[in-house]
XYZ file of N, CA, C and O in Angstrom:
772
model
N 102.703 87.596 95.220
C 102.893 88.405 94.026
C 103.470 87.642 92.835
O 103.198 87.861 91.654
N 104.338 86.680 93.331
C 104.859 86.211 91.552
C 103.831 85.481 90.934
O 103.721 85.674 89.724
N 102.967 84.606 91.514
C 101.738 84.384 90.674
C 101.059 85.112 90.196
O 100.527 84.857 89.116
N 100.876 86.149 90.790
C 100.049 87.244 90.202
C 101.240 87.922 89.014
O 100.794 88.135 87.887
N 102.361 88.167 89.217
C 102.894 88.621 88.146
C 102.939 87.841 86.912
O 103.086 88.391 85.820
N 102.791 86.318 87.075
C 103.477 85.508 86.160
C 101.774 85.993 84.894
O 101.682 86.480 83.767
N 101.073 85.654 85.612
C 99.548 85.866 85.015
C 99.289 87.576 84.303
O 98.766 87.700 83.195
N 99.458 88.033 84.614
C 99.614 89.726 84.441
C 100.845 89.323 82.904
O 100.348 89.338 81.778
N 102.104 89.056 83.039
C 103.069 89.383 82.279
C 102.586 88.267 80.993
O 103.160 88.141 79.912
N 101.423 87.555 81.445
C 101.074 86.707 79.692
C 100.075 87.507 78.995
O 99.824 87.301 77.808
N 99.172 88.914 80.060
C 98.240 89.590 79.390
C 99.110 90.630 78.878
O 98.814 90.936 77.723
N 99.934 91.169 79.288
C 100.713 92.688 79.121
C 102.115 92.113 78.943
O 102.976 91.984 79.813
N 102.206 91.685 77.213
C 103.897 90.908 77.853
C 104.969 92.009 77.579
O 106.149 91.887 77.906
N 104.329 93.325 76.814
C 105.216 94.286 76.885
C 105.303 95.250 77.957
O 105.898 96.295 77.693
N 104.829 95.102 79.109
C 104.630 95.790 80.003
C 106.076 94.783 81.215
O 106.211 93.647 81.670
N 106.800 96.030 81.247
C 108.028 95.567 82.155
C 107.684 96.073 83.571
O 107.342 97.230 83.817
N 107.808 95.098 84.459
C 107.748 95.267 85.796
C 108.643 95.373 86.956
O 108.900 94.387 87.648
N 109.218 96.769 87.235
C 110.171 96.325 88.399
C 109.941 96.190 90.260
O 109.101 96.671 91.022
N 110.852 95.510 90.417
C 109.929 95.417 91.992
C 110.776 96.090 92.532
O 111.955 95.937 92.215
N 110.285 97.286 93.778
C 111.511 97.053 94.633
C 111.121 97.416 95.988
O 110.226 98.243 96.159
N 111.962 96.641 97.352
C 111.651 96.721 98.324
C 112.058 98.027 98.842
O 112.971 98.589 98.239
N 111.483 98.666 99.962
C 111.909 99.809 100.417
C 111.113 99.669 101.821
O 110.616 98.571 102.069
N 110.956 100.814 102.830
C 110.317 100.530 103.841
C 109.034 101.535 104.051
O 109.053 102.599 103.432
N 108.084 101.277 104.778
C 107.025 102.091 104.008
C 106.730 103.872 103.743
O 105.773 104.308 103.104
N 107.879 104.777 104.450
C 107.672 105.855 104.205
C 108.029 105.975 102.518
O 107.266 106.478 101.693
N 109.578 105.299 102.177
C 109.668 105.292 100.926
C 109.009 104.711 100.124
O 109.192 105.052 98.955
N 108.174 103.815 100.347
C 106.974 103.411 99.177
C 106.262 104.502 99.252
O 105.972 104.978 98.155
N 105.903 105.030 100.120
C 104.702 105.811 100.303
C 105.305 107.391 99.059
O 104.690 107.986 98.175
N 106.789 107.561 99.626
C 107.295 109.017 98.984
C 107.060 108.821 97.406
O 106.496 109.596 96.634
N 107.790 107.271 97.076
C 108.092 106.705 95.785
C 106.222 106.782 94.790
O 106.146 107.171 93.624
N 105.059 106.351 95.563
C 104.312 106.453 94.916
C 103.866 108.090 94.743
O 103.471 108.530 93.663
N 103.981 108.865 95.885
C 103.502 110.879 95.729
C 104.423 111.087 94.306
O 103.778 111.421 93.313
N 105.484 110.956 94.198
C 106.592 111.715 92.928
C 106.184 110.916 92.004
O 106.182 111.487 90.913
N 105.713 109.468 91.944
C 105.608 109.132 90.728
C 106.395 107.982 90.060
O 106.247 107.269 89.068
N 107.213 108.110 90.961
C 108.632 107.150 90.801
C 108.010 105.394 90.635
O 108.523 104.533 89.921
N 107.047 105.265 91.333
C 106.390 103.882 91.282
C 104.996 104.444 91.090
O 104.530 105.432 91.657
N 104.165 103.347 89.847
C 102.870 103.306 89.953
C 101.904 103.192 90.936
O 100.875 103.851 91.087
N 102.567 101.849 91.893
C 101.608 101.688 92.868
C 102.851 100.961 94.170
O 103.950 100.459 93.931
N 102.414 101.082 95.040
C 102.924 100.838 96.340
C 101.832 99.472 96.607
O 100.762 99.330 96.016
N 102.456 98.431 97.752
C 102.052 97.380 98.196
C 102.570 97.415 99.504
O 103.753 97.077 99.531
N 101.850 97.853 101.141
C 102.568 97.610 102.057
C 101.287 96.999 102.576
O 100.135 96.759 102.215
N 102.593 96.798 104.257
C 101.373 96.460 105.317
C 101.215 97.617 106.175
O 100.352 97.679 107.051
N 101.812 98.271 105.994
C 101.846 99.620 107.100
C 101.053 100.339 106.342
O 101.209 100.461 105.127
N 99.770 101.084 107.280
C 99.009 102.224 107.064
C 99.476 103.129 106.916
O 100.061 103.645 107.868
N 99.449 103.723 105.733
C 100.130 105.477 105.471
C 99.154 105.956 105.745
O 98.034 105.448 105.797
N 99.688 107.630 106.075
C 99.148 108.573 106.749
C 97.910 108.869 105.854
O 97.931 108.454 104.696
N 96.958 109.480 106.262
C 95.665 110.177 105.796
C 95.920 111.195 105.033
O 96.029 112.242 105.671
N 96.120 111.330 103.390
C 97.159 112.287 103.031
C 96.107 112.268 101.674
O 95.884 111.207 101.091
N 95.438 113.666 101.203
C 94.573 113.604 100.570
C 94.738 112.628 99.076
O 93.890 111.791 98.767
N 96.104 112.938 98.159
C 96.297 112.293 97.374
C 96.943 110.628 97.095
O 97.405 109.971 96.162
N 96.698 110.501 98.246
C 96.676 108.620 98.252
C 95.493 107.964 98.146
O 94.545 108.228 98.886
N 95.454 107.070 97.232
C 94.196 106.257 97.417
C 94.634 105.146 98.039
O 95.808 105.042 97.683
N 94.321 104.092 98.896
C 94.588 103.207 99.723
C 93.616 101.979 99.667
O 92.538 102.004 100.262
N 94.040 100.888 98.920
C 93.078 100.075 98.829
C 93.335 98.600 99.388
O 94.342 97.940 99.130
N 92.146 98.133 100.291
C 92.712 96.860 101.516
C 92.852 96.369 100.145
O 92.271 96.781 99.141
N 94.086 95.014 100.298
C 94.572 94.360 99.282
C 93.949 92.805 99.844
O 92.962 92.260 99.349
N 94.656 92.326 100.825
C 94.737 90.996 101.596
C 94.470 90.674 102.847
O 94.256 91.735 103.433
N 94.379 89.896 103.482
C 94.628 89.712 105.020
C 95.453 88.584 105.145
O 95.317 87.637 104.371
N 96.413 88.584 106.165
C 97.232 87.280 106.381
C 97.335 86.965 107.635
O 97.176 87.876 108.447
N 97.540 85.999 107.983
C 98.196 85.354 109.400
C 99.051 85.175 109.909
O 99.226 83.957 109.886
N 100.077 85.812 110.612
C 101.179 85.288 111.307
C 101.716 83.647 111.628
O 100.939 82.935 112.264
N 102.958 83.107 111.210
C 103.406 82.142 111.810
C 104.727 82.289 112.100
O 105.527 83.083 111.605
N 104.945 81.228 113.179
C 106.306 81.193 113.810
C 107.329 80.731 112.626
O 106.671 80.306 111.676
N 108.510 80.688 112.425
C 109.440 80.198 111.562
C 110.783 79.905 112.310
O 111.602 80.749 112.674
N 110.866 78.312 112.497
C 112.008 78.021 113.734
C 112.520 76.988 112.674
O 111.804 76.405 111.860
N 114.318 76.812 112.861
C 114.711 75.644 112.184
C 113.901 74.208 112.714
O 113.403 74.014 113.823
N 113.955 73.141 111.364
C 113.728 71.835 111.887
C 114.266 71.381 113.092
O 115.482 71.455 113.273
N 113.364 70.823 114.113
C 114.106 70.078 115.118
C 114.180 71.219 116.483
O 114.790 71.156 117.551
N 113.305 72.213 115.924
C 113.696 73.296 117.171
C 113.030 73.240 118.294
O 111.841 73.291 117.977
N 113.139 73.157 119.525
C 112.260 72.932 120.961
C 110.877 73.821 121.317
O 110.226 73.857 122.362
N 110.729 74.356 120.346
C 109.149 75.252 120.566
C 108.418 73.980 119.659
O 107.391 73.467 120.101
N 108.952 73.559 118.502
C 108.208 72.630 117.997
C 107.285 71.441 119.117
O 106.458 70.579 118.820
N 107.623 71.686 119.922
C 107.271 70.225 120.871
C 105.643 70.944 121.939
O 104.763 70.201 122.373
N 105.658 72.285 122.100
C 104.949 73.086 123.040
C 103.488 72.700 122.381
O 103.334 73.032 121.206
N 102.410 72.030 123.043
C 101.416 72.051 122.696
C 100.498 73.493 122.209
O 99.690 73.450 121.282
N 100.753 74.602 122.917
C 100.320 75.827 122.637
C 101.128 77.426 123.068
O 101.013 77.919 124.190
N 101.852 78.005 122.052
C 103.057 78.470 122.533
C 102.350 80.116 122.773
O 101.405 80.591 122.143
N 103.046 80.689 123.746
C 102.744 81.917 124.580
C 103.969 82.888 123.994
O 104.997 82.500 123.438
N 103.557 84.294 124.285
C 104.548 84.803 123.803
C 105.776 84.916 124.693
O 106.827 85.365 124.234
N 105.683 84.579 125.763
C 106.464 84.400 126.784
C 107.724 83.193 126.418
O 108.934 83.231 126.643
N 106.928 82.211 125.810
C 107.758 81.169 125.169
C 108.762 81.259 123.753
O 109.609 80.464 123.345
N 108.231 82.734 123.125
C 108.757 83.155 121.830
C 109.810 84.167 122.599
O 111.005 84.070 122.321
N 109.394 85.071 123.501
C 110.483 85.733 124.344
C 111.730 85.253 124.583
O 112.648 86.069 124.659
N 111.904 84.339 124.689
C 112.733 83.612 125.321
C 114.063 83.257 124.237
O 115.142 82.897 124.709
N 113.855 83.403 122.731
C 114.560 83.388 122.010
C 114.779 84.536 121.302
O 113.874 85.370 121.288
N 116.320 84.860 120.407
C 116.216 85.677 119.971
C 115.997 85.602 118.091
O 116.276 84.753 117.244
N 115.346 86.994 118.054
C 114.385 86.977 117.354
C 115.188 87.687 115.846
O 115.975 88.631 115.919
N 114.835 87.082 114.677
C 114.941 87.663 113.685
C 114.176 88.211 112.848
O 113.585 87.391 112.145
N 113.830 89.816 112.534
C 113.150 90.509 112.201
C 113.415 91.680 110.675
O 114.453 92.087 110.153
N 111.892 91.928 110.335
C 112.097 92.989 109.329
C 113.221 94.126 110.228
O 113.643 93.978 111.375
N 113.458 95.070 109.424
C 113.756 96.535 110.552
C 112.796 96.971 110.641
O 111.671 96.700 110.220
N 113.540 98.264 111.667
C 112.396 98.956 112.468
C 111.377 99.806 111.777
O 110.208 99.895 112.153
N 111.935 100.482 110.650
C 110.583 101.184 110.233
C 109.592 100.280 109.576
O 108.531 100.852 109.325
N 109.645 99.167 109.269
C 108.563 97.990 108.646
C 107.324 97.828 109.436
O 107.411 97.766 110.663
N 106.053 97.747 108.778
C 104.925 98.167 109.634
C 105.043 96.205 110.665
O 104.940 96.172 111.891
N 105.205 95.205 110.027
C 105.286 93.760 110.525
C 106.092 94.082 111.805
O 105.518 93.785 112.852
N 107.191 94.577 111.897
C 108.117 94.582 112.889
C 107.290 95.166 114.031
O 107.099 94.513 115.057
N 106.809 96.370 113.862
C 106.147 97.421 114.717
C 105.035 96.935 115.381
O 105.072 96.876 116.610
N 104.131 96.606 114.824
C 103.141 95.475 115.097
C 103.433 94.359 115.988
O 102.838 94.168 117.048
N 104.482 93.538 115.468
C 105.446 92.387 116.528
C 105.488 93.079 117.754
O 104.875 92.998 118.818
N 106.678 94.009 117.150
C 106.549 95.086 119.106
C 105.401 94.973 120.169
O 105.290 94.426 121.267
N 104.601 95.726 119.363
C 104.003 95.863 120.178
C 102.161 95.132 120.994
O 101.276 95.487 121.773
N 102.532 93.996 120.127
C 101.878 92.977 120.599
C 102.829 92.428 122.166
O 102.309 92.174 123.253
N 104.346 92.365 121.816
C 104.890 91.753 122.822
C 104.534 92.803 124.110
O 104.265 92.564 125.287
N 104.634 93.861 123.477
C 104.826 95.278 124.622
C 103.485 95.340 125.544
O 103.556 95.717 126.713
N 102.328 94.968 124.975
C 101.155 94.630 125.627
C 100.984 94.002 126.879
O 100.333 94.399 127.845
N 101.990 92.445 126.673
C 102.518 91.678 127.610
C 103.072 92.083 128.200
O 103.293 91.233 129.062
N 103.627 93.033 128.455
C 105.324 93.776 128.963
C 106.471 92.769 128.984
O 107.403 92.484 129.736
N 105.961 92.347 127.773
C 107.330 91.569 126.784
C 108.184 92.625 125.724
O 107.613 93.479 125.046
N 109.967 92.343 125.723
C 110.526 92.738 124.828
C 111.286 91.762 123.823
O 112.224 91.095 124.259
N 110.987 91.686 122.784
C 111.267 90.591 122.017
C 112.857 90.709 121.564
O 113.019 91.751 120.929
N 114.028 89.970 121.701
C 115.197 90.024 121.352
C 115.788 89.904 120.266
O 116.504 88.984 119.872
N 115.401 91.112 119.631
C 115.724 91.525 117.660
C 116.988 91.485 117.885
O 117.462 92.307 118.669
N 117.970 90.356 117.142
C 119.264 90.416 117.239
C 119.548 90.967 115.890
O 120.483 91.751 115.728
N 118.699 90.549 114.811
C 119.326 90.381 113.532
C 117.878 91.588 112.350
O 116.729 91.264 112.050
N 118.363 92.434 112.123
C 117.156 92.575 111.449
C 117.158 93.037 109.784
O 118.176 93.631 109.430
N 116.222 92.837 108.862
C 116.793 92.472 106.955
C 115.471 93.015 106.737
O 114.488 92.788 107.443
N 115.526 93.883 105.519
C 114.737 93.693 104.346
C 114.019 93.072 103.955
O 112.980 93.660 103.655
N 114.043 91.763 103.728
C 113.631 90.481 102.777
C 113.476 89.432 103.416
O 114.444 88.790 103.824
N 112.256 89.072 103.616
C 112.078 87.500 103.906
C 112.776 86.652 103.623
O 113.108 85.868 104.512
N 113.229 86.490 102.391
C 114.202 85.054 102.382
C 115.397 85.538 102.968
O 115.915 84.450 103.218
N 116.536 86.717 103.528
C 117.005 86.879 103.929
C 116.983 86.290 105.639
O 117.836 85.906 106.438
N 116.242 86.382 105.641
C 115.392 86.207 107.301
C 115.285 84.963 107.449
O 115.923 84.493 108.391
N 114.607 84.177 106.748
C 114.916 82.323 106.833
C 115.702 82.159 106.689
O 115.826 81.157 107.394
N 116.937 82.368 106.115
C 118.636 82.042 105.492
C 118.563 81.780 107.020
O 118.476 80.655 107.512
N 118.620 83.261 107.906
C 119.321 83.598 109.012
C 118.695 82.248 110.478
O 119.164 81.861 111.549
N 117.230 81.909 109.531
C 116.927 81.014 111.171
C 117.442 79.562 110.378
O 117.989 78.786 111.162
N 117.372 79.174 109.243
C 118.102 78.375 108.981
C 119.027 77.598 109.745
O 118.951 76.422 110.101
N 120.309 78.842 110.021
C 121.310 79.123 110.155
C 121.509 78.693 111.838
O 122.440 78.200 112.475
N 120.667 78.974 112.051
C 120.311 78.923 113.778
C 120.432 80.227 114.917
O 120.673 80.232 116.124
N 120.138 81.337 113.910
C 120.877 82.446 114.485
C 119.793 82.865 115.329
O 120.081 83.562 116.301
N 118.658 82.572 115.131
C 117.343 82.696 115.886
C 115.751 82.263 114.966
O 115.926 81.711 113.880
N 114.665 82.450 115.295
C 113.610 82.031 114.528
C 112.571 83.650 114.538
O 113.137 84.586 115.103
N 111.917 83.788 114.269
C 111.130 84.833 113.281
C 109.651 84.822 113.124
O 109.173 83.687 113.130
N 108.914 85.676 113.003
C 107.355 86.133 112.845
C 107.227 86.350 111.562
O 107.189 87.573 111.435
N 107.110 85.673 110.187
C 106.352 86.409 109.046
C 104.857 85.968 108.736
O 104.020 85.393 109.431
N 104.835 86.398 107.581
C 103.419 86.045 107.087
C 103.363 84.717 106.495
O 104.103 84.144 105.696
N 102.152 84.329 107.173
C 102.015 82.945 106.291
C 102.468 82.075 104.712
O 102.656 80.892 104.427
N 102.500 83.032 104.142
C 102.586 82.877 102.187
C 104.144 82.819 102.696
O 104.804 82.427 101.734
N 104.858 83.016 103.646
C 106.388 83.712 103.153
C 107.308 82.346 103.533
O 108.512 82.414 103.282
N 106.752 81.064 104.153
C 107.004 79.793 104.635
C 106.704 78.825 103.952
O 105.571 78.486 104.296
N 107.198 77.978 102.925
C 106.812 76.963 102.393
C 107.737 75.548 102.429
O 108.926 75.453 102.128
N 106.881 74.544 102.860
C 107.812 73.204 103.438
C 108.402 72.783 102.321
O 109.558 72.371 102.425
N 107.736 72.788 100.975
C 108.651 72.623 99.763
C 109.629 73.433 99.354
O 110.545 73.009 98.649
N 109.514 75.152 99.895
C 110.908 76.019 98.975
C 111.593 75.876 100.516
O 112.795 76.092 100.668
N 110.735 75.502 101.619
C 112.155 75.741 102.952
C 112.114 74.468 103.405
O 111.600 74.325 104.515
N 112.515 73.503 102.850
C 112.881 72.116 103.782
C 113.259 72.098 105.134
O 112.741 71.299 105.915
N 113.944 72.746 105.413
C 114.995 73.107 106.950
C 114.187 73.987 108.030
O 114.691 74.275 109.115
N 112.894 74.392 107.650
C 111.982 75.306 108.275
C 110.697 74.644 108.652
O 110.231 73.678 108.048
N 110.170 75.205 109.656
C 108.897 75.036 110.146
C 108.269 76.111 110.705
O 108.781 76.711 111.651
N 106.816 76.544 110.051
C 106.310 76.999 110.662
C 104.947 76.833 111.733
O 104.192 75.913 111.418
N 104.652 77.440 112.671
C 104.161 77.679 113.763
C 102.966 78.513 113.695
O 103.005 79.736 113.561
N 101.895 77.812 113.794
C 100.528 78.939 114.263
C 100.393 79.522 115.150
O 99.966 79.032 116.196
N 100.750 80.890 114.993
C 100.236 81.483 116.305
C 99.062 82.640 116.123
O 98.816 83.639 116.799
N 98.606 82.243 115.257
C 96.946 83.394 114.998
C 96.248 83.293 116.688
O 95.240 83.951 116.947
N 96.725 82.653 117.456
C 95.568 82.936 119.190
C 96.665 84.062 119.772
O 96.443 84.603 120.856
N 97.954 84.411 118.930
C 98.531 85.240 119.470
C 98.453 86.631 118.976
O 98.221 87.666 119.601
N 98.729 86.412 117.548
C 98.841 87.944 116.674
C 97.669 87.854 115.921
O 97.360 86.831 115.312
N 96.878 89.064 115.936
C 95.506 89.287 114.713
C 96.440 89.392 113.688
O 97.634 89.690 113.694
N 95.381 88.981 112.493
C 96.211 88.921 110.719
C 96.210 90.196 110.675
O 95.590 90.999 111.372
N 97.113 90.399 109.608
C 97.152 92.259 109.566
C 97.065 92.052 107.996
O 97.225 91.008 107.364
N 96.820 93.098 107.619
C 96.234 93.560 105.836
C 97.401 94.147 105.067
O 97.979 95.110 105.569
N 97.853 93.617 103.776
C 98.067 94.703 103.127
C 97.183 95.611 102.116
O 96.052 95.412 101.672
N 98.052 96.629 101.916
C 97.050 97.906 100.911
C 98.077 98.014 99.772
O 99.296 97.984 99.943
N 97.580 98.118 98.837
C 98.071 99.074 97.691
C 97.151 100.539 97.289
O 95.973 100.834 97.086
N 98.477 101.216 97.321
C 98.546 102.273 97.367
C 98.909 103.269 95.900
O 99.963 103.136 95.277
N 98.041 104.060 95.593
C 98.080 104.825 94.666
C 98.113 106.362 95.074
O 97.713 106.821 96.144
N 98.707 107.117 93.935
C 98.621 108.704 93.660
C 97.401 108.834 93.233
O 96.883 107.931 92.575
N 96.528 110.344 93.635
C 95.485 110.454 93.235
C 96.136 111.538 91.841
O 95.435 111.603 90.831
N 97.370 112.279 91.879
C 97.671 112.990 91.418
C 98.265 112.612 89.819
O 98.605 113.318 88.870
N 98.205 111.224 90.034
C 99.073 110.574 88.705
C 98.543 109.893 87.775
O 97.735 109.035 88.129
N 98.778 110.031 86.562
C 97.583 109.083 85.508
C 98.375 107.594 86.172
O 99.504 107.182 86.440
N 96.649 107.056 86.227
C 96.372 105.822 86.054
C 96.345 104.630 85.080
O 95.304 103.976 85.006
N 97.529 104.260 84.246
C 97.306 103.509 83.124
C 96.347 102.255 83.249
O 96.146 101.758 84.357
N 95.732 101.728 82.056
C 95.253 100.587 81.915
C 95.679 99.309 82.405
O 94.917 98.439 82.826
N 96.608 99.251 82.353
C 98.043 97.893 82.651
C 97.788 98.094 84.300
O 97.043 97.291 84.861
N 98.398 99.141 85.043
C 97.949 99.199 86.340
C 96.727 99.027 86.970
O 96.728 98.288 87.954
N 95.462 99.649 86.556
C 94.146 98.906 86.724
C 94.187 96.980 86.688
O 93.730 96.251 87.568
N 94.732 96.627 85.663
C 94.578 95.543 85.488
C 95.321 94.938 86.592
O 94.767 94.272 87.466
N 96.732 95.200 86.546
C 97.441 94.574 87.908
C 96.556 94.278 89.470
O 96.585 93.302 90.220
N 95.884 95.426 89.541
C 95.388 95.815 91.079
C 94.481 95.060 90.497
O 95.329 94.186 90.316
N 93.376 94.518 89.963
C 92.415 93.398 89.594
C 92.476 92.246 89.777
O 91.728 91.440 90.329
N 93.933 92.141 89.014
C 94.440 90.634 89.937
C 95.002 90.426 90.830
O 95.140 89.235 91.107
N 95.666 91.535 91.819
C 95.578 91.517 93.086
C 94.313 90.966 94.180
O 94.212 90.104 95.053
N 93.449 92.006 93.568
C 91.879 92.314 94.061
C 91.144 92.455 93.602
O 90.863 93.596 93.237
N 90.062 91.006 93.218
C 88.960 91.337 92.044
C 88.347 92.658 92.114
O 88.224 93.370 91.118
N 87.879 93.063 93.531
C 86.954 93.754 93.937
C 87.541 94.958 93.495
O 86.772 95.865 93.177
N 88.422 95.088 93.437
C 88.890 97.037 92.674
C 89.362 96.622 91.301
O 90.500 96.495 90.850
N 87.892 96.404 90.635
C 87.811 97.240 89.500
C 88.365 98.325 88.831
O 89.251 98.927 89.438
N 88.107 98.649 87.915
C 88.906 100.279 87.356
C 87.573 101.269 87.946
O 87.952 102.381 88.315
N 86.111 101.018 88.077
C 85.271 101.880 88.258
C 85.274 101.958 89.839
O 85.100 103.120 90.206
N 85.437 100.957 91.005
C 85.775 100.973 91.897
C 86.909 101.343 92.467
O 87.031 101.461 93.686
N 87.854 101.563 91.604
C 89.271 102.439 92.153
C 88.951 104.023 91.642
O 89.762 104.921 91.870
């Protein structure tokens, strides 16, 4: 998103943007009242006539363990091998977390959520730290903004999961917002949304 914002805020520079995290029932409430233009999750909201729901992305899961950490060495890691540590996670109502679950739960694995945050960079601070290592999305790991981090492919473990942005069918649609969701997603157009 901040690339996409930085690009957006040179077309619309009077157009103020606030972000804010929440977990997805409250995105979901925040976009019905109005309170937010548009919602961005990974969790599927309910089938609810006045949402429009549009696939945004697809991403890939990777591992996120401090430098120097002993999974680094595993030629091909099992979830049995991620079991084994404890785990730092979104919370529980976050669609990523739920998903984690229950990929492990498949296995009749339970994954050991010691620590669980809001915010991705909250979440690397914490494996940093050594407090445990973590499942995010690919984009959310970078060897230049996290020196002290490594991440881990495990796409033979977890399918990529999608996000959507999410709209009111009930709420005017400004111009500025069309445009945003464009550069999200060429493909939704203003005539295609």
């Amino acid at each position: 998103l901040p690339e996409i914002i930085k690009r957006f805020n040179a077309q619309h520079a009077k157009v103020r943007i606030t972000m804010r995290h929440a977990d997805p029932p409250q995105i979901i409430q925040m976009v019905l009242t109005g309170d937010a233009d548009i919602g961005i999750t990974a969790y599927d909201p309910p089938k609810i006539h006045d949402l429009i729901v549009l696939p945004f992305r697809q991403f890939q899961r990777v591992l996120v363990v401090p430098r120097g950490h002993k999974l680094l060495s595993l030629s091909k890691l099992t979830l049995k091998d991620i079991a084994q540590y404890p785990i730092i996670s979104y919370e529980a109502g976050y669609a990523s977390r739920q998903q984690i679950v229950k990929v492990f739960a498949k296995e009749g694995l339970e994954p050991k959520i010691t620590i669980s945050a809001i915010d991705a960079d909250v979440i690397k601070s914490c494996v940093e730290q050594g407090l445990g290592i973590t499942l995010l999305s690919e984009v959310s790991c970078d060897i230049d903004r996290d020196p002290n981090l490594r991440a881990i492919s495990v796409r033979h473990l977890f399918e990529p999961f999608s996000t959507k942005i999410v709209l009111s069918r009930q709420h005017h649609i400004r111009q500025h917002v069309y445009d945003f969701i464009e550069m999200c997603a060429p493909r939704w157009r203003r005539a295609n949304v």
